[in-house]
CSV table of C-alpha atoms in Angstrom, one decimal:
chain,number,residue,atom,x,y,z
A,667,MET,CA,-269.2,121.2,8.1
A,668,ASP,CA,-267.5,122.0,5.1
A,669,LEU,CA,-263.7,122.3,5.6
A,670,LYS,CA,-263.0,126.1,5.0
A,671,SER,CA,-259.9,128.3,5.3
A,672,PHE,CA,-259.3,129.4,9.1
A,673,SER,CA,-259.7,133.2,9.5
A,674,SER,CA,-257.0,134.7,11.5
A,675,SER,CA,-259.2,136.4,13.8
A,676,SER,CA,-261.3,133.7,15.3
A,677,VAL,CA,-261.8,130.3,15.6
A,678,SER,CA,-265.0,128.7,17.3
A,679,THR,CA,-264.5,125.5,19.7
A,680,SER,CA,-267.2,124.0,17.6
A,681,ASP,CA,-264.9,124.4,14.1
A,682,VAL,CA,-261.9,122.8,16.3
A,683,ALA,CA,-264.2,119.9,16.9
A,684,ASN,CA,-265.3,119.3,13.7
A,685,VAL,CA,-262.1,119.6,12.1
A,686,GLY,CA,-260.7,117.1,14.4
A,687,ARG,CA,-263.3,115.0,13.4
A,688,SER,CA,-263.0,115.2,9.8
A,689,TYR,CA,-259.2,115.1,9.7
A,690,SER,CA,-258.5,113.3,12.5
A,691,THR,CA,-254.8,113.0,11.7
A,692,LEU,CA,-253.7,116.5,11.9
A,693,ILE,CA,-254.7,116.5,15.8
A,694,SER,CA,-251.8,113.9,16.6
A,695,GLY,CA,-249.7,116.0,14.2
A,696,PHE,CA,-250.4,119.3,16.5
A,697,ARG,CA,-249.5,117.4,19.6
A,698,HIS,CA,-246.4,115.3,18.7
A,699,LYS,CA,-243.3,116.8,17.0
A,700,VAL,CA,-243.0,114.9,13.5
A,701,GLY,CA,-240.1,114.6,11.0
A,702,VAL,CA,-237.3,112.3,10.0
A,703,LYS,CA,-234.2,112.6,12.7
A,704,LEU,CA,-231.2,112.2,10.9
A,705,SER,CA,-228.9,109.7,12.2
A,706,SER,CA,-225.3,108.6,11.6
A,707,HIS,CA,-226.6,105.5,10.6
A,708,PHE,CA,-229.3,106.9,7.8
A,709,LYS,CA,-227.3,109.9,6.4
A,710,CYS,CA,-229.3,109.6,3.2
A,711,ARG,CA,-232.9,109.5,4.5
A,712,ARG,CA,-234.9,112.8,3.7
A,713,GLY,CA,-238.0,113.8,5.4
A,714,LEU,CA,-240.7,115.6,3.1
A,715,PHE,CA,-241.8,118.3,4.7
A,716,LEU,CA,-244.7,121.1,4.6
A,717,ARG,CA,-243.3,124.7,4.7
A,718,THR,CA,-242.4,125.1,8.8
A,719,TYR,CA,-243.2,128.1,10.7
A,720,SER,CA,-240.3,130.0,12.2
A,721,GLY,CA,-239.4,133.0,14.6
A,722,SER,CA,-241.0,132.3,17.8
A,723,ASP,CA,-242.4,129.9,20.3
A,724,ASN,CA,-246.2,131.0,19.0
A,725,ALA,CA,-247.6,128.0,17.4
A,726,TYR,CA,-249.1,128.3,13.7
A,727,PHE,CA,-251.5,126.7,12.3
A,728,THR,CA,-252.9,126.3,8.2
A,729,ASN,CA,-254.3,128.7,6.6
A,730,LYS,CA,-255.9,126.3,4.7
A,731,VAL,CA,-257.2,122.5,5.7
A,732,VAL,CA,-259.7,121.2,2.8
A,733,SER,CA,-260.6,117.6,2.4
A,734,SER,CA,-261.1,116.7,-1.3
A,735,SER,CA,-259.8,114.5,-4.1
A,736,VAL,CA,-255.9,114.5,-4.9
A,737,GLY,CA,-255.2,116.6,-7.6
A,738,GLN,CA,-257.3,119.4,-6.7
A,739,ASP,CA,-256.2,122.8,-5.9
A,740,ASN,CA,-257.9,123.3,-3.1
A,741,LEU,CA,-256.3,120.1,-1.0
A,742,ALA,CA,-253.5,121.9,0.7
A,743,ALA,CA,-251.9,121.9,3.9
A,744,GLU,CA,-249.9,125.0,4.1
A,745,THR,CA,-247.9,126.4,7.3
A,746,SER,CA,-248.3,130.1,6.1
A,747,SER,CA,-247.4,131.4,9.3
A,748,ARG,CA,-251.4,132.6,10.3
A,749,ARG,CA,-251.7,132.8,13.9
A,750,ILE,CA,-255.0,131.1,15.1
A,751,ASN,CA,-257.1,133.1,17.5
A,752,GLY,CA,-255.5,134.0,21.0
A,753,THR,CA,-255.8,136.3,23.8
A,754,ASN,CA,-253.7,139.6,24.3
A,755,GLY,CA,-251.2,138.6,21.5
A,756,SER,CA,-251.0,134.7,22.8
A,757,SER,CA,-251.3,131.8,20.4
A,758,ALA,CA,-253.6,128.7,21.2
A,759,SER,CA,-251.3,126.4,22.4
A,760,PHE,CA,-253.3,123.4,21.3
A,761,TYR,CA,-252.3,123.8,17.7
A,762,HIS,CA,-248.5,123.7,18.3
A,763,ARG,CA,-246.9,121.7,15.8
A,764,ASN,CA,-246.6,121.4,11.8
A,765,LEU,CA,-248.4,119.0,9.9
A,766,ARG,CA,-246.5,116.7,8.2
A,767,VAL,CA,-246.3,114.2,4.8
A,768,LEU,CA,-245.7,110.5,4.8
A,769,ASP,CA,-241.7,109.9,5.5
A,770,ALA,CA,-240.1,109.2,2.2
A,771,PHE,CA,-236.9,108.9,0.2
A,772,ASP,CA,-236.5,110.6,-3.3
A,773,ASP,CA,-235.5,108.1,-5.9
A,774,GLU,CA,-233.1,108.8,-8.8
A,775,TYR,CA,-235.6,109.6,-11.4
A,776,GLY,CA,-237.5,112.3,-9.7
A,777,GLY,CA,-239.9,110.0,-7.8
A,778,VAL,CA,-240.7,109.3,-4.2
A,779,VAL,CA,-240.3,105.9,-2.6
A,780,ILE,CA,-242.3,105.9,0.8
A,781,ASP,CA,-240.6,104.8,3.7
A,782,SER,CA,-242.8,101.6,4.7
A,783,ASP,CA,-241.3,101.0,8.0
A,784,ARG,CA,-242.8,104.5,9.2
A,785,ILE,CA,-246.3,104.1,7.8
A,786,PRO,CA,-249.0,105.0,10.0
A,787,SER,CA,-250.9,101.7,10.8
A,788,ASN,CA,-254.3,103.5,11.4
A,789,PRO,CA,-256.4,103.8,8.3
A,790,TYR,CA,-257.8,107.3,8.6
A,791,THR,CA,-254.2,109.1,9.6
A,792,PHE,CA,-252.8,106.9,6.5
A,793,ALA,CA,-255.3,108.5,4.4
A,794,SER,CA,-255.0,112.0,5.6
A,795,LEU,CA,-251.1,112.4,5.7
A,796,LEU,CA,-251.5,110.4,2.2
A,797,ARG,CA,-253.6,113.0,0.8
A,798,LEU,CA,-251.5,115.9,2.2
A,799,SER,CA,-248.1,114.1,0.7
A,800,LEU,CA,-249.7,113.6,-2.8
A,801,PHE,CA,-250.9,117.2,-2.9
A,802,GLN,CA,-247.2,118.2,-2.0
A,803,TRP,CA,-245.1,115.8,-4.3
A,804,LYS,CA,-247.3,117.1,-7.0
A,805,LYS,CA,-246.4,120.5,-5.8
A,806,MET,CA,-242.7,119.8,-6.1
A,807,GLY,CA,-243.0,118.4,-9.4
A,808,LYS,CA,-242.5,114.5,-8.1
A,809,LYS,CA,-243.3,111.9,-10.8
A,810,GLY,CA,-243.8,108.3,-9.8
A,811,ILE,CA,-244.8,107.2,-5.9
A,812,TRP,CA,-244.1,103.9,-5.1
A,813,LEU,CA,-246.0,102.4,-1.8
A,814,LYS,CA,-244.9,99.5,-0.2
A,815,LEU,CA,-247.3,98.1,2.5
A,816,PRO,CA,-246.5,94.8,4.5
A,817,LEU,CA,-248.7,92.1,5.3
A,818,GLU,CA,-249.6,93.1,8.5
A,819,GLN,CA,-250.8,96.6,7.2
A,820,SER,CA,-253.2,95.0,4.2
A,821,ASP,CA,-255.8,97.0,5.6
A,822,LEU,CA,-254.2,100.0,4.3
A,823,VAL,CA,-254.6,98.7,0.5
A,824,PRO,CA,-257.8,99.7,-0.3
A,825,VAL,CA,-257.1,103.6,1.6
A,826,ALA,CA,-254.2,104.0,-1.2
A,827,VAL,CA,-256.3,102.2,-4.1
A,828,LYS,CA,-259.3,104.8,-3.1
A,829,GLU,CA,-256.6,107.7,-3.4
A,830,GLY,CA,-255.3,106.4,-6.9
A,831,PHE,CA,-252.9,104.0,-6.3
A,832,GLN,CA,-252.6,100.9,-8.7
A,833,TYR,CA,-251.1,97.5,-7.7
A,834,HIS,CA,-247.7,97.0,-9.2
A,835,HIS,CA,-246.9,93.5,-7.9
A,836,ALA,CA,-247.0,91.2,-4.6
A,837,GLU,CA,-245.0,88.7,-3.0
A,838,PRO,CA,-245.5,86.4,0.2
A,839,GLY,CA,-244.7,89.6,2.6
A,840,TYR,CA,-246.0,92.7,0.7
A,841,VAL,CA,-247.9,94.4,-2.4
A,842,MET,CA,-246.7,97.2,-3.9
A,843,LEU,CA,-248.3,100.1,-5.0
A,844,THR,CA,-247.9,102.9,-7.6
A,845,TYR,CA,-248.8,106.3,-8.5
A,846,TRP,CA,-248.0,108.2,-11.4
A,847,ILE,CA,-248.5,111.8,-10.7
A,848,PRO,CA,-247.8,113.6,-14.4
A,849,GLU,CA,-250.4,113.8,-17.0
A,850,GLY,CA,-250.2,110.8,-19.6
A,851,PRO,CA,-249.4,107.5,-19.6
A,852,SER,CA,-247.2,105.7,-16.5
A,853,MET,CA,-243.4,105.6,-17.1
A,854,LEU,CA,-242.6,103.8,-14.1
A,855,PRO,CA,-241.1,100.1,-15.0
A,856,ALA,CA,-243.6,97.1,-15.2
A,857,ASN,CA,-243.5,94.1,-13.0
A,858,ALA,CA,-241.2,91.5,-13.7
A,859,SER,CA,-242.2,89.9,-17.4
A,860,HIS,CA,-240.2,86.5,-17.2
A,861,GLN,CA,-239.6,83.5,-14.9
A,862,VAL,CA,-236.3,81.8,-15.3
A,863,GLY,CA,-235.8,78.0,-15.0
A,864,VAL,CA,-232.5,75.8,-15.4
A,865,GLY,CA,-232.1,72.4,-16.4
A,866,GLY,CA,-229.0,70.3,-15.7
A,867,PHE,CA,-227.7,67.9,-18.1
A,868,VAL,CA,-225.3,65.9,-16.1
A,869,ILE,CA,-223.2,63.0,-17.8
A,870,ASN,CA,-220.6,60.5,-15.9
A,871,ASP,CA,-217.4,58.8,-17.5
A,872,LYS,CA,-219.5,55.8,-18.5
A,873,ASN,CA,-221.8,58.0,-20.9
A,874,GLU,CA,-224.4,57.8,-18.4
A,875,VAL,CA,-227.2,60.5,-18.2
A,876,LEU,CA,-228.5,61.6,-14.8
A,877,VAL,CA,-232.2,61.4,-15.0
A,878,VAL,CA,-235.4,61.5,-12.8
A,879,GLN,CA,-239.0,61.0,-13.0
A,880,GLU,CA,-241.4,63.6,-11.4
A,881,LYS,CA,-243.9,63.1,-8.8
A,882,HIS,CA,-246.4,65.4,-10.0
A,883,CYS,CA,-246.4,65.7,-13.7
A,884,CYS,CA,-248.8,66.3,-16.5
A,885,PRO,CA,-250.3,63.3,-18.4
A,886,ALA,CA,-248.4,63.7,-21.3
A,887,THR,CA,-245.1,63.5,-19.6
A,888,LEU,CA,-245.9,60.6,-17.4
A,889,GLY,CA,-243.3,57.7,-17.0
A,890,LEU,CA,-240.8,60.2,-19.0
A,891,TRP,CA,-237.0,59.9,-17.9
A,892,LYS,CA,-236.0,63.5,-18.1
A,893,ILE,CA,-233.1,65.7,-16.8
A,894,PRO,CA,-233.4,67.6,-13.3
A,895,THR,CA,-235.1,71.1,-13.6
A,896,GLY,CA,-236.5,74.3,-11.8
A,897,PHE,CA,-236.6,77.7,-11.3
A,898,ILE,CA,-234.0,79.9,-10.1
A,899,LEU,CA,-234.5,81.8,-7.0
A,900,GLU,CA,-234.2,85.3,-6.0
A,901,ALA,CA,-230.3,86.8,-6.4
A,902,GLU,CA,-229.3,83.4,-7.8
A,903,GLU,CA,-226.9,83.3,-10.5
A,904,ILE,CA,-228.0,80.8,-13.7
A,905,TYR,CA,-225.3,78.4,-13.1
A,906,THR,CA,-225.7,77.8,-9.6
A,907,GLY,CA,-229.5,77.5,-9.5
A,908,ALA,CA,-228.6,74.5,-12.0
A,909,VAL,CA,-226.1,73.1,-10.0
A,910,ARG,CA,-228.6,73.3,-6.5
A,911,GLU,CA,-231.3,72.2,-8.4
A,912,VAL,CA,-229.6,68.9,-9.5
A,913,LYS,CA,-228.2,68.8,-5.4
A,914,GLU,CA,-231.6,68.9,-4.3
A,915,GLU,CA,-233.9,66.6,-6.4
A,916,THR,CA,-231.0,63.6,-6.5
A,917,GLY,CA,-228.3,64.5,-4.2
A,918,VAL,CA,-225.2,64.8,-6.8
A,919,ASP,CA,-222.9,66.8,-6.5
A,920,THR,CA,-222.0,68.8,-10.1
A,921,GLU,CA,-219.8,71.7,-11.2
A,922,PHE,CA,-221.0,73.9,-13.8
A,923,ILE,CA,-219.2,73.5,-17.4
A,924,GLU,CA,-221.5,75.7,-19.6
A,925,VAL,CA,-224.6,76.8,-21.2
A,926,ILE,CA,-225.7,74.8,-24.2
A,927,ALA,CA,-228.8,76.2,-25.0
A,928,PHE,CA,-231.9,78.3,-23.7
A,929,ARG,CA,-235.6,78.5,-24.7
A,930,HIS,CA,-237.6,81.4,-24.9
A,931,ALA,CA,-241.4,80.7,-24.4
A,932,HIS,CA,-244.5,83.1,-24.0
A,933,ASN,CA,-247.6,83.0,-22.0
A,934,VAL,CA,-246.7,80.1,-19.8
A,935,ALA,CA,-247.3,80.0,-16.0
A,936,PHE,CA,-249.6,83.4,-15.0
A,937,GLU,CA,-249.5,84.8,-18.2
A,938,LYS,CA,-245.7,85.2,-17.8
A,939,SER,CA,-242.9,84.6,-20.6
A,940,ASP,CA,-240.0,82.1,-19.5
A,941,LEU,CA,-236.6,81.8,-19.9
A,942,PHE,CA,-235.4,78.1,-19.9
A,943,PHE,CA,-231.4,77.3,-19.7
A,944,ILE,CA,-230.2,74.2,-20.5
A,945,CYS,CA,-226.8,74.0,-18.3
A,946,MET,CA,-224.0,70.9,-19.1
A,947,LEU,CA,-222.6,69.8,-15.8
A,948,ARG,CA,-219.7,67.5,-14.7
A,949,PRO,CA,-220.6,65.3,-11.7
A,950,LEU,CA,-218.6,65.2,-8.9
A,951,SER,CA,-220.2,62.3,-7.0
A,952,SER,CA,-222.3,59.5,-8.0
A,953,LYS,CA,-224.7,58.7,-5.0
A,954,ILE,CA,-228.3,59.3,-5.6
A,955,ILE,CA,-230.8,60.2,-2.9
A,956,VAL,CA,-234.1,61.0,-4.3
A,957,ASP,CA,-236.0,64.1,-3.0
A,958,ASP,CA,-239.0,62.5,-2.0
A,959,LEU,CA,-241.3,65.7,-1.9
A,960,GLU,CA,-240.7,66.4,-5.9
A,961,ILE,CA,-239.4,63.3,-7.3
A,962,GLU,CA,-240.6,59.8,-7.9
A,963,ALA,CA,-237.2,58.2,-9.1
A,964,ALA,CA,-233.9,59.4,-10.0
A,965,LYS,CA,-231.1,57.0,-11.8
A,966,TRP,CA,-227.9,57.1,-14.2
A,967,MET,CA,-229.5,56.2,-17.5
A,968,PRO,CA,-227.1,55.1,-20.8
A,969,LEU,CA,-227.1,58.2,-23.1
A,970,VAL,CA,-228.5,56.0,-26.0
A,971,GLU,CA,-231.3,54.6,-23.6
A,972,PHE,CA,-232.3,58.3,-22.7
A,973,VAL,CA,-232.3,59.5,-26.5
A,974,GLU,CA,-234.4,56.4,-27.7
A,975,GLN,CA,-237.5,57.4,-25.4
A,976,PRO,CA,-240.2,57.9,-27.5
A,977,LEU,CA,-241.3,60.9,-26.0
A,978,ILE,CA,-237.9,62.3,-26.9
A,979,GLN,CA,-238.1,61.0,-30.0
A,980,GLU,CA,-241.6,62.8,-31.1
A,981,ASP,CA,-240.7,66.3,-29.7
A,982,SER,CA,-238.8,68.5,-31.8
A,983,MET,CA,-237.1,70.6,-29.4
A,984,PHE,CA,-236.3,67.8,-27.2
A,985,ARG,CA,-234.4,66.1,-30.1
A,986,LYS,CA,-232.8,69.4,-31.1
A,987,ILE,CA,-231.4,69.7,-27.4
A,988,ILE,CA,-230.2,66.2,-27.6
A,989,ASP,CA,-228.4,66.8,-30.8
A,990,ILE,CA,-226.7,70.1,-29.4
A,991,PHE,CA,-225.7,68.1,-26.3
A,992,ILE,CA,-224.0,65.0,-28.6
A,993,ALA,CA,-222.3,68.0,-30.8
A,994,ARG,CA,-220.8,69.4,-27.4
A,995,LEU,CA,-219.6,65.8,-26.2
A,996,GLY,CA,-217.9,65.3,-29.5
A,997,LYS,CA,-216.3,69.0,-29.6
A,998,ARG,CA,-218.4,70.1,-32.7
A,999,TYR,CA,-220.2,72.7,-30.7
A,1000,CYS,CA,-219.1,75.2,-28.0
A,1001,GLY,CA,-221.8,76.4,-25.8
A,1002,LEU,CA,-221.4,79.9,-23.1
A,1003,SER,CA,-219.2,79.6,-20.3
A,1004,THR,CA,-219.8,82.1,-17.5
A,1005,HIS,CA,-217.3,84.9,-16.6
A,1006,GLN,CA,-217.3,87.6,-13.9
A,1007,VAL,CA,-217.0,91.5,-15.0
A,1008,VAL,CA,-217.8,94.5,-13.2
A,1009,SER,CA,-219.6,97.6,-15.3
A,1010,LYS,CA,-218.2,100.8,-14.1
A,1011,PHE,CA,-222.1,102.2,-15.0
A,1012,ASP,CA,-223.3,100.3,-11.4
A,1013,GLY,CA,-220.2,99.2,-10.0
A,1014,MET,CA,-221.5,95.6,-10.1
A,1015,VAL,CA,-220.0,92.4,-10.7
A,1016,SER,CA,-222.3,91.1,-13.1
A,1017,SER,CA,-222.3,86.8,-14.8
A,1018,LEU,CA,-221.3,87.5,-18.8
A,1019,TYR,CA,-222.0,84.2,-20.5
A,1020,TYR,CA,-219.9,84.2,-23.7
A,1021,ASN,CA,-218.3,81.6,-26.4
A,1022,VAL,CA,-214.3,80.9,-25.6
A,1023,ILE,CA,-212.5,78.7,-27.7
A,1024,ASP,CA,-208.6,77.8,-27.4
A,1025,ASN,CA,-205.6,77.6,-29.8
A,1026,GLU,CA,-206.5,73.8,-30.2
A,1027,ASP,CA,-210.5,74.6,-30.9
A,1028,ASN,CA,-211.4,73.1,-27.7
A,1029,CYS,CA,-214.2,74.7,-25.8
A,1030,VAL,CA,-212.9,76.4,-22.5
A,1031,GLY,CA,-215.6,76.0,-19.9
A,1032,LYS,CA,-215.8,77.3,-16.4
């Protein structure tokens, strides 16, 4: 049957049954109290609800329950204080609770972040509540909707896509989807556009450079002795990432001095842009312990021998990096040292990289 407005005078048993089949999530919504209970631990949590009934213990049902696509005016679940058919002034006790929307938080940009810890696991329940929620958030003037679905609820992804959600990004444990309510192009920030790599230029007091040969490399770089490199981790600083990568690949402990240069390239892995920071590091140990998973060999190589490698000489970028590094050793160039600062805009500690020279024209590293 088509889901039509319920009359305040009568609702047949067959109508109730059909509504239960077509909109199964509403049945459980009436049998169980729904909503977000504020606790002292989560005082900022907000439940977004439809209008509630008030007055007496008599139960009320929605004046209108219509199944349609999101955005149409007839998709509604409004508690408008219309009493379902009762006898002698009594109400049908079967429908004694309100409809609800998905538990969510308001973000600071006029959007909504759906609480991923309280998403129903049943796809039919989720689909129904998602439709109701989108309709209500549209009425409230909300903008962007963020939906994070964990791996164990991946069966809900096609449900959300069918309702108009789009992929934003994915991580090993979840996929993030978004929905933009206002007309026009979405103003939600795009997924991360860059990956960040680091390289550790480590030289000892014998003028030897710490170099490695990678176990897995392209044919063009086969046999090349290079500085240890890698990607920084999530929430990891550039300088700590460089120190970590050197330690993991060679077993050598180091101390960060400066960023002596960085490269910006585009359309690298997964069509992302790439930032690569070359860091000057001071060795704190000398014993090499090779990482057998990634590294074929590692050693201390004289700087002159390192520079004279054919692959270095034939590559203009590598040659320029070597020139910069040698200029830094000769105190004719200063890189960027790191300094911890706090901004009042967000109250967060950040690493600010800049050049500092003392009164004797010497670089002041970390």
